[in-house]
Coordinates of C-alpha atoms in Angstrom, one line a residue:
M1 CA -0.7 -158.9 25.3
K2 CA 1.2 -156.1 23.8
T3 CA 4.1 -156.8 21.5
P4 CA 7.4 -156.6 23.5
R5 CA 9.4 -153.5 22.9
T6 CA 13.1 -153.4 22.4
P7 CA 14.8 -153.3 25.8
L8 CA 17.0 -150.5 26.8
R9 CA 20.3 -150.8 28.6
R10 CA 22.7 -148.5 30.5
T11 CA 24.1 -147.0 27.3
A12 CA 20.6 -145.5 26.5
V13 CA 20.1 -144.0 30.0
A14 CA 22.6 -141.2 29.7
I15 CA 21.2 -140.3 26.2
G16 CA 17.6 -140.3 27.5
L17 CA 18.5 -138.2 30.5
A18 CA 20.2 -135.6 28.4
A19 CA 17.2 -135.4 26.2
A20 CA 14.9 -134.9 29.2
L21 CA 16.9 -131.8 30.2
A22 CA 16.0 -130.2 26.8
G23 CA 12.2 -130.5 26.8
T24 CA 9.0 -131.4 28.6
L25 CA 6.3 -134.0 28.3
L26 CA 3.1 -133.6 26.4
G27 CA -0.1 -133.1 28.5
G28 CA -2.9 -135.6 28.9
P29 CA -5.3 -136.8 31.6
A30 CA -2.4 -136.6 34.0
R31 CA -0.7 -133.2 33.8
A32 CA 2.8 -133.2 32.2
A33 CA 5.7 -133.9 34.5
T34 CA 8.4 -131.4 33.7
G35 CA 10.9 -131.5 36.5
A36 CA 14.1 -133.2 35.1
P37 CA 15.6 -135.8 37.4
A38 CA 18.9 -135.1 39.1
P39 CA 21.3 -137.8 40.1
G40 CA 21.3 -138.5 43.8
A41 CA 22.4 -141.0 46.4
C42 CA 20.7 -144.4 46.4
P43 CA 19.3 -145.9 49.6
P44 CA 21.8 -148.1 51.4
S45 CA 20.0 -151.2 50.2
L46 CA 20.9 -150.3 46.6
T47 CA 24.5 -149.2 47.1
D48 CA 26.6 -150.2 44.1
E49 CA 23.5 -151.8 42.4
A50 CA 21.8 -148.8 40.7
T51 CA 21.9 -145.2 39.8
C52 CA 19.2 -143.1 41.5
Y53 CA 17.5 -139.8 40.7
T54 CA 15.2 -137.5 42.5
G55 CA 13.2 -134.4 41.4
Q56 CA 9.9 -132.6 41.6
D57 CA 7.3 -132.6 38.9
A58 CA 5.2 -129.8 37.4
N59 CA 2.5 -130.4 40.0
G60 CA 4.9 -130.2 42.9
A61 CA 5.1 -133.9 43.6
Y62 CA 8.6 -135.1 44.6
Y63 CA 9.7 -138.4 43.1
A64 CA 12.5 -141.0 43.1
L65 CA 13.8 -143.0 40.1
A66 CA 16.3 -145.9 40.0
V67 CA 17.9 -147.7 37.1
P68 CA 19.8 -150.9 38.1
D69 CA 23.3 -151.5 36.8
D70 CA 22.0 -154.7 35.2
W71 CA 18.7 -153.3 34.0
N72 CA 16.3 -155.9 32.4
G73 CA 14.6 -153.1 30.4
S74 CA 11.4 -153.1 32.3
L75 CA 9.9 -150.6 34.8
V76 CA 7.9 -150.8 38.0
V77 CA 5.9 -147.7 38.7
H78 CA 5.0 -147.5 42.4
A79 CA 1.9 -146.0 44.1
H80 CA 2.4 -145.5 47.8
G81 CA -0.1 -146.0 50.6
G82 CA -1.5 -143.8 53.3
P83 CA -2.8 -141.3 52.6
D84 CA -0.2 -139.2 54.4
L85 CA -1.7 -136.0 55.8
G86 CA -0.3 -132.6 55.0
D87 CA -0.6 -129.8 52.6
T88 CA 2.5 -130.4 50.5
S89 CA 4.5 -133.3 49.0
D90 CA 6.9 -135.1 51.2
P91 CA 10.3 -135.4 49.5
A92 CA 11.4 -138.3 51.8
R93 CA 8.4 -140.6 51.0
S94 CA 9.4 -141.6 47.5
V95 CA 13.0 -142.3 48.6
D96 CA 11.8 -144.3 51.6
D97 CA 9.5 -146.4 49.4
L98 CA 12.4 -147.1 47.0
D99 CA 14.4 -148.4 49.9
R100 CA 11.4 -150.5 51.2
W101 CA 10.8 -152.2 47.9
S102 CA 14.5 -152.3 46.7
V103 CA 13.9 -156.0 45.9
M104 CA 12.3 -154.8 42.6
V105 CA 15.4 -153.0 41.6
D106 CA 17.5 -155.9 42.9
Q107 CA 15.6 -158.1 40.5
G108 CA 16.6 -155.9 37.6
Y109 CA 13.6 -153.6 37.2
A110 CA 13.9 -149.8 37.0
W111 CA 11.7 -147.9 39.5
A112 CA 9.7 -144.8 39.5
G113 CA 7.7 -143.6 42.5
S114 CA 5.9 -140.4 43.3
S115 CA 5.3 -138.8 46.7
Y116 CA 2.1 -137.2 45.2
R117 CA 1.6 -133.5 45.0
R118 CA 0.0 -133.2 48.5
G119 CA -1.0 -135.2 51.4
G120 CA -4.6 -136.0 52.2
Y121 CA -7.2 -138.1 50.4
G122 CA -7.5 -138.1 46.7
T123 CA -7.2 -141.4 44.8
R124 CA -7.6 -140.0 41.3
M125 CA -5.0 -137.3 42.1
A126 CA -2.6 -139.9 43.3
A127 CA -3.2 -142.0 40.2
A128 CA -2.5 -139.0 38.0
D129 CA 0.7 -138.3 39.9
T130 CA 1.7 -142.0 39.5
E131 CA 1.1 -141.7 35.7
N132 CA 3.1 -138.5 35.7
V133 CA 6.2 -140.2 37.2
R134 CA 5.9 -142.9 34.5
R135 CA 5.9 -140.2 31.8
L136 CA 8.8 -138.5 33.4
F137 CA 10.8 -141.7 33.4
V138 CA 10.0 -142.3 29.7
S139 CA 11.1 -138.7 28.9
A140 CA 14.4 -139.2 30.7
F141 CA 15.2 -142.8 29.7
G142 CA 13.0 -143.9 26.9
E143 CA 10.2 -146.3 26.6
P144 CA 10.7 -149.5 28.7
E145 CA 10.3 -152.9 27.3
R146 CA 7.4 -153.5 29.8
T147 CA 5.8 -151.4 32.4
F148 CA 4.2 -152.6 35.6
V149 CA 2.3 -150.6 38.2
H150 CA 2.6 -151.7 41.9
G151 CA 0.5 -150.4 44.8
Q152 CA 0.6 -151.2 48.5
S153 CA -2.3 -150.6 51.0
W154 CA -4.2 -147.4 49.9
G155 CA -1.7 -147.4 47.1
G156 CA -3.3 -150.7 45.9
D157 CA -6.5 -148.7 45.3
V158 CA -4.5 -146.0 43.6
A159 CA -2.7 -148.5 41.4
A160 CA -6.0 -150.2 40.6
K161 CA -7.3 -146.8 39.6
V162 CA -4.2 -146.3 37.3
V163 CA -5.1 -149.7 35.7
E164 CA -8.7 -148.5 35.0
E165 CA -7.8 -144.9 33.9
Y166 CA -4.5 -145.3 32.0
A167 CA -4.0 -149.0 31.1
G168 CA -6.4 -149.7 28.3
P169 CA -5.7 -152.4 25.7
H170 CA -3.2 -150.1 23.9
G171 CA -2.0 -148.2 27.0
P172 CA 1.5 -147.9 28.5
Y173 CA 1.0 -150.5 31.3
D174 CA 1.5 -154.2 30.8
G175 CA 0.5 -155.6 34.2
A176 CA -0.3 -154.7 37.8
L177 CA 0.9 -156.0 41.2
L178 CA -1.4 -155.1 44.1
T179 CA -0.2 -156.0 47.6
N180 CA -2.3 -155.8 50.8
G181 CA -4.5 -153.4 48.9
V182 CA -7.5 -151.4 50.1
L183 CA -9.5 -152.7 47.1
A184 CA -13.1 -152.2 48.3
G185 CA -12.8 -148.5 47.5
G186 CA -13.6 -145.5 49.6
S187 CA -17.4 -145.7 49.7
R188 CA -17.3 -149.1 51.4
G189 CA -13.6 -149.7 52.3
Y190 CA -13.8 -147.6 55.5
D191 CA -17.1 -148.7 56.9
Y192 CA -15.4 -150.7 59.6
R193 CA -13.7 -147.5 60.7
V194 CA -17.1 -145.7 60.7
D195 CA -18.3 -148.4 63.0
L196 CA -15.2 -148.1 65.2
R197 CA -15.7 -144.3 65.5
V198 CA -19.3 -144.6 66.8
V199 CA -18.8 -147.7 68.9
Y200 CA -15.7 -146.2 70.6
Q201 CA -17.6 -143.0 71.4
Y202 CA -20.6 -145.0 72.9
Y203 CA -18.3 -146.7 75.4
C204 CA -15.7 -144.0 76.0
A205 CA -17.6 -140.7 75.6
N206 CA -14.3 -138.8 75.5
L207 CA -13.9 -138.0 71.8
P208 CA -15.5 -135.5 72.3
R209 CA -15.9 -135.3 76.1
P210 CA -19.3 -134.0 77.4
T211 CA -17.5 -130.8 78.4
E212 CA -16.1 -130.1 74.9
P213 CA -17.8 -128.7 71.8
Q214 CA -19.9 -131.4 70.3
Y215 CA -19.9 -132.5 66.6
P216 CA -21.3 -135.3 64.5
L217 CA -18.9 -138.3 64.6
W218 CA -18.9 -138.6 60.8
Q219 CA -16.7 -135.5 60.8
G220 CA -13.9 -137.5 62.5
L221 CA -12.9 -134.4 64.4
R222 CA -14.4 -131.0 64.7
P223 CA -12.8 -128.2 62.6
G224 CA -10.2 -126.3 64.5
S225 CA -9.5 -129.0 67.0
A226 CA -6.0 -129.1 68.4
L227 CA -6.1 -132.8 69.3
T228 CA -2.8 -134.6 68.4
S229 CA -2.0 -138.3 67.9
A230 CA -0.5 -138.3 71.4
G231 CA -3.7 -136.8 72.8
L232 CA -5.8 -139.4 71.0
R233 CA -3.6 -142.1 72.4
A234 CA -4.1 -140.8 75.9
R235 CA -7.9 -140.9 75.6
L236 CA -7.8 -144.4 74.2
E237 CA -5.7 -145.5 77.2
E238 CA -7.9 -143.7 79.6
C239 CA -11.0 -145.6 78.3
T240 CA -9.6 -149.0 77.6
G241 CA -6.1 -149.3 79.1
Y242 CA -5.1 -150.9 75.8
S243 CA -1.4 -150.2 76.2
S244 CA -1.3 -151.4 79.8
A245 CA -0.9 -155.0 80.9
P246 CA -4.3 -156.7 81.5
A247 CA -3.6 -156.9 85.2
D248 CA -3.2 -153.1 85.4
R249 CA -6.5 -152.3 83.7
T250 CA -9.6 -151.6 85.7
A251 CA -12.6 -153.8 85.2
L252 CA -14.4 -151.1 83.3
Q253 CA -11.4 -150.5 81.0
Q254 CA -11.2 -154.2 80.2
R255 CA -14.9 -154.5 79.5
N256 CA -14.8 -151.4 77.2
L257 CA -11.8 -152.9 75.3
D258 CA -13.5 -156.3 75.0
D259 CA -16.7 -154.8 73.7
I260 CA -15.1 -152.4 71.2
L261 CA -12.9 -155.2 69.8
A262 CA -15.8 -157.8 69.7
V263 CA -18.3 -155.5 68.0
T264 CA -15.9 -153.9 65.4
G265 CA -13.7 -156.9 64.6
I266 CA -10.6 -154.6 64.8
P267 CA -7.5 -156.4 66.1
E268 CA -6.2 -155.1 69.4
R269 CA -2.7 -154.5 68.0
T270 CA -4.0 -152.1 65.4
L271 CA -6.8 -150.5 67.4
E272 CA -5.0 -147.2 67.8
S273 CA -4.1 -146.9 64.1
H274 CA -7.6 -147.6 63.0
L275 CA -9.0 -145.1 65.5
R276 CA -6.4 -142.5 64.2
F277 CA -7.7 -143.0 60.7
S278 CA -11.4 -142.6 61.8
V279 CA -10.5 -139.3 63.5
F280 CA -7.7 -137.5 61.5
T281 CA -8.2 -139.0 58.0
F282 CA -12.0 -138.7 58.3
R283 CA -11.5 -135.1 59.2
D284 CA -9.4 -134.6 56.0
I285 CA -12.0 -136.4 53.8
V286 CA -15.0 -134.6 55.2
H287 CA -13.7 -131.1 55.9
T288 CA -10.9 -130.6 53.4
R289 CA -12.0 -132.8 50.5
L290 CA -15.8 -132.9 50.6
G291 CA -16.7 -129.4 51.9
D292 CA -18.1 -130.6 55.3
R293 CA -20.5 -133.0 53.7
N294 CA -21.1 -136.5 55.1
P295 CA -20.2 -139.5 52.9
F296 CA -20.8 -142.2 55.6
T297 CA -23.9 -144.2 56.7
N298 CA -24.6 -146.4 59.7
S299 CA -28.3 -145.7 60.2
V300 CA -29.4 -149.3 59.6
V301 CA -26.4 -151.2 61.0
R302 CA -27.2 -153.6 63.7
Y303 CA -24.2 -153.9 66.0
S304 CA -23.6 -157.2 67.9
G305 CA -21.0 -159.0 70.1
S306 CA -21.1 -156.7 73.1
H307 CA -22.2 -157.5 76.7
D308 CA -25.4 -155.6 76.0
D309 CA -26.2 -155.3 72.3
K310 CA -29.7 -153.8 73.0
A311 CA -28.2 -150.8 74.9
L312 CA -25.5 -150.4 72.3
N313 CA -27.8 -150.2 69.4
A314 CA -30.2 -147.8 71.3
G315 CA -27.3 -145.5 72.3
V316 CA -24.9 -145.5 69.4
E317 CA -24.9 -142.4 67.2
R318 CA -26.6 -142.8 63.8
F319 CA -26.3 -140.9 60.6
T320 CA -27.1 -141.1 56.8
A321 CA -24.8 -140.0 54.0
D322 CA -25.3 -136.9 51.9
P323 CA -25.9 -138.5 48.5
A324 CA -23.7 -136.0 46.7
A325 CA -20.8 -136.5 49.2
R326 CA -21.1 -140.2 48.8
R327 CA -21.1 -139.9 45.1
D328 CA -18.0 -137.8 45.1
L329 CA -16.1 -140.2 47.4
S330 CA -17.2 -143.1 45.2
Y331 CA -16.2 -141.4 42.0
D332 CA -12.8 -140.6 43.4
S333 CA -11.9 -144.0 44.8
D334 CA -14.3 -146.8 44.0
L335 CA -13.3 -149.3 41.2
T336 CA -15.4 -150.3 38.2
G337 CA -13.5 -153.5 37.3
R338 CA -12.7 -152.1 33.9
V339 CA -9.5 -154.0 33.6
S340 CA -7.8 -155.2 30.4
I341 CA -4.2 -156.1 31.6
P342 CA -3.0 -158.9 33.9
V343 CA -3.4 -158.1 37.6
L344 CA -1.7 -160.2 40.3
T345 CA -2.5 -159.6 43.9
L346 CA -0.7 -160.7 47.1
H347 CA -2.4 -160.3 50.5
A348 CA -1.5 -161.3 54.0
I349 CA -4.3 -163.5 55.3
D350 CA -4.0 -161.9 58.8
D351 CA -3.5 -158.3 57.6
P352 CA -4.7 -156.3 60.6
T353 CA -5.2 -153.1 58.7
A354 CA -6.6 -153.8 55.2
F355 CA -8.5 -157.0 56.0
V356 CA -8.0 -159.8 53.5
Q357 CA -11.7 -159.6 52.6
H358 CA -10.7 -156.5 50.5
E359 CA -9.6 -159.2 48.0
A360 CA -13.1 -160.7 47.9
A361 CA -14.5 -157.3 47.1
Y362 CA -12.0 -156.9 44.3
R363 CA -12.7 -160.3 42.8
A364 CA -16.4 -159.5 42.9
T365 CA -15.8 -156.2 41.3
L366 CA -13.9 -157.7 38.3
E367 CA -16.3 -160.6 38.0
G368 CA -19.2 -158.2 38.1
A369 CA -17.6 -156.3 35.2
G370 CA -17.0 -159.5 33.3
R371 CA -13.2 -159.1 33.7
G372 CA -12.4 -161.9 36.1
R373 CA -10.1 -163.5 33.6
Y374 CA -7.5 -160.8 34.1
L375 CA -7.1 -161.5 37.9
V376 CA -4.9 -163.9 39.8
Q377 CA -5.0 -163.6 43.6
T378 CA -2.4 -165.1 46.0
F379 CA -2.3 -165.1 49.7
S380 CA 0.4 -165.3 52.4
R381 CA 0.1 -166.6 55.9
E382 CA 1.9 -163.5 57.1
S383 CA 0.2 -161.1 59.6
E384 CA 1.6 -157.6 58.9
H385 CA 0.2 -154.9 56.6
S386 CA 3.1 -152.6 55.7
G387 CA 5.5 -155.2 54.3
L388 CA 5.6 -158.7 53.0
S389 CA 8.5 -161.1 52.4
A390 CA 11.0 -159.9 49.8
S391 CA 11.1 -163.5 48.5
E392 CA 7.4 -163.3 47.9
Y393 CA 7.6 -159.9 46.2
A394 CA 10.3 -161.3 43.9
A395 CA 8.2 -164.3 43.1
S396 CA 5.2 -162.2 42.4
I397 CA 6.8 -159.7 40.0
T398 CA 8.5 -162.5 38.2
A399 CA 5.2 -164.4 37.8
L400 CA 3.5 -161.3 36.6
D401 CA 6.3 -160.6 34.1
R402 CA 6.1 -164.1 32.8
W403 CA 2.3 -163.9 32.4
V404 CA 2.7 -160.7 30.4
R405 CA 5.5 -162.1 28.2
T406 CA 3.9 -165.5 27.5
G407 CA 0.2 -165.0 27.9
R408 CA 0.0 -168.0 30.2
K409 CA -1.9 -167.1 33.3
P410 CA -0.2 -168.5 36.5
T411 CA -2.0 -170.4 39.2
P412 CA -1.5 -169.5 42.9
S413 CA 0.2 -172.9 43.3
Q414 CA 2.7 -172.0 40.6
V415 CA 3.5 -168.7 42.2
A416 CA 4.0 -170.4 45.5
A417 CA 6.2 -173.1 43.9
S418 CA 8.5 -170.4 42.4
C419 CA 9.2 -168.7 45.8
P420 CA 11.8 -171.0 47.3
A421 CA 14.3 -170.2 44.5
F422 CA 14.1 -166.5 45.5
D423 CA 14.2 -167.3 49.2
A424 CA 17.6 -168.9 48.6
E425 CA 18.8 -165.4 47.8
Y426 CA 16.7 -163.3 50.2
G427 CA 16.1 -165.6 53.2
T428 CA 12.9 -163.8 54.2
G429 CA 10.6 -166.8 53.9
C430 CA 7.8 -168.1 51.7
F431 CA 4.4 -168.2 53.3
H432 CA 2.0 -168.7 50.4
D433 CA -1.3 -170.6 51.0
P434 CA -2.5 -171.5 47.5
G435 CA -5.7 -173.0 48.8
F436 CA -6.9 -170.0 50.7
R437 CA -10.0 -168.1 49.7
P438 CA -11.3 -165.1 51.7
S439 CA -14.8 -164.9 52.9
S440 CA -17.0 -162.2 51.4
Y441 CA -16.5 -158.5 52.3
A442 CA -19.9 -158.5 54.0
D443 CA -18.8 -161.4 56.3
R444 CA -16.2 -159.0 57.8
V445 CA -17.8 -155.6 57.4
R446 CA -21.5 -154.9 58.1
P447 CA -23.0 -154.0 54.7
R448 CA -24.9 -150.8 54.1
P449 CA -27.9 -150.6 51.8
G450 CA -26.8 -151.8 48.3
G451 CA -23.5 -153.0 49.8
L452 CA -23.8 -156.6 48.5
R453 CA -23.6 -155.6 44.9
W454 CA -20.3 -155.2 43.1
P455 CA -18.8 -153.1 41.5
A456 CA -19.6 -150.4 44.0
M457 CA -19.5 -148.0 41.0
T458 CA -20.2 -149.4 37.5
A459 CA -18.5 -148.1 34.4
A460 CA -21.8 -146.6 33.3
Q461 CA -22.2 -144.8 36.6
E462 CA -18.7 -143.5 36.4
Q463 CA -19.3 -142.1 32.9
A464 CA -22.6 -140.5 34.0
W465 CA -21.0 -138.9 37.0
S466 CA -18.0 -137.7 35.0
R467 CA -20.4 -135.2 33.3
V468 CA -21.3 -133.6 36.6
P469 CA -19.4 -130.3 37.1
G470 CA -17.0 -130.5 40.0
V471 CA -17.6 -134.2 40.7
G472 CA -15.2 -136.1 42.9
I473 CA -12.3 -134.8 45.0
A474 CA -10.2 -131.9 43.7
P475 CA -6.5 -132.4 43.2

C-alpha cells in the first residue's frame, strides 16, 4: 500500500483550479489533458452537495468533474460502458454518469469521468482518456489523498486496463472497483454474440434477406447498409414475435425464438440488445477498427439445445479469424492479470448482458498471472446490468477504501455485513450473496481453440505484440 497523502479540502480547490487555468499537463502514455474545467450545474441528485465542472480535453473528450462540499480528500475516476457508437465525443455522457453514480460523491469522494474522445470500440483509447481525466483533475485541484478507478460494463474492461497500464506499484491509483464488468476481454468476451449472430441467421434468414446483398456474418453488417435499430427490431419481431404476447406468435415464430434462446443462452429480455451489439458494434469493430479483417471464430463450435441440432450444425455459417485481426483485438482489450493494487468487483448474479461468468474469467486471469491475492469478488442477487443498489455501491467503495488504508483484505461476508448501515440511508436494498461462486466461463460460453487457458493474453505476449508496428486499434 502506498503512504497516504495529505488530504485536500475545499480551501485548496479554488487555488488548484486557478493554477490549472495557467498551464497544461505533462505528456505521457496518455496524452496531456489541457482543457481547463469550467464550473457548471450539477445533476439534480447532487444539488447543494457538490461543485461540478465540465470541459473538453486536448483529445476532444468531454468530461465532468465534481467536488463534494464535504470532500474526504479522495477521488473516484470513472470509466463508462458501451461502447457508444459515433465519430465524436458525447458531452452528455460524462454528466449522465455522474448523475447515475452520484452515490460516490454523496459518500464524500470527488469524481472525474470522461466521455472518451470518440464513440466506437477502443479499450486502450478509453483507458488513456480515463487516465487523462485523472491528470486533469490533479492539475486543477491537486493530488488526492487516494485515487480509485471505477468501471461499469465495458467500462469494467477499460478500468481493468487502466489498472494494468497506469497503476503499477508506484502509480497514481490505489484501488479499483469493477461492477458488472466485461472482464473476459474482447477476443473471448463476445463469443456468445458471435454465436447469436450465426444462429439467428440460420433460423431467420433475414439479416441479410436472400434478396439483399450478401456478406459474411462476422462483419456484423455490410458496409454502406442503411439498417437502423428500428429496422433490426422489425426483423427480429418478424422472425420470432419476441415483443408479442406468446398467444399472438405463430408456431414457427415460437419455435424460432425457443431455439435461438436455448442454443445461445441469451435471456429473452435482452435478446434485442445482444443482437444489436452483434450487428452494429461488430460492424464498428470489423470495418472501422480492424480494416475489414475478421477477429472471430466459430469453425469448430458444436451448437446444441435446438429441436434439430444436426441440421443446425450442418447449416450454420462457419468462419475462422484472421490471426492478425484477432491479435489486434486481443492486444486492445484482453487482460494480462498484471495487477498490483487492490481490486474489488461486484456483479449481479443474474446479469443478462455481461454474464456473471465474466468474473470467473477475471479470477482465472489474475490467478494465471500469480496476482490472485489482489482480488476480492462480491456478488449480488440482482438481475440488472446497467445499475446496482446504491447501498451496495456505497458499501463496496467503503470496503475498498478501508482495504487500501489498512492493508486488511475484506471478505465477501464482511462487505455484505457492512451494507445494511448504508441501506439505512439509501433504502435501495442489500442483496449480497457471500457464498456464491460463478461457474467457469466455458460453462456459459462455448470455448474456441485455446479458450480454456487464462490469461487470454499473457504479459509476455503483450510485450512482444507491442513491438509490432500498428498493432491494436488506433485511437
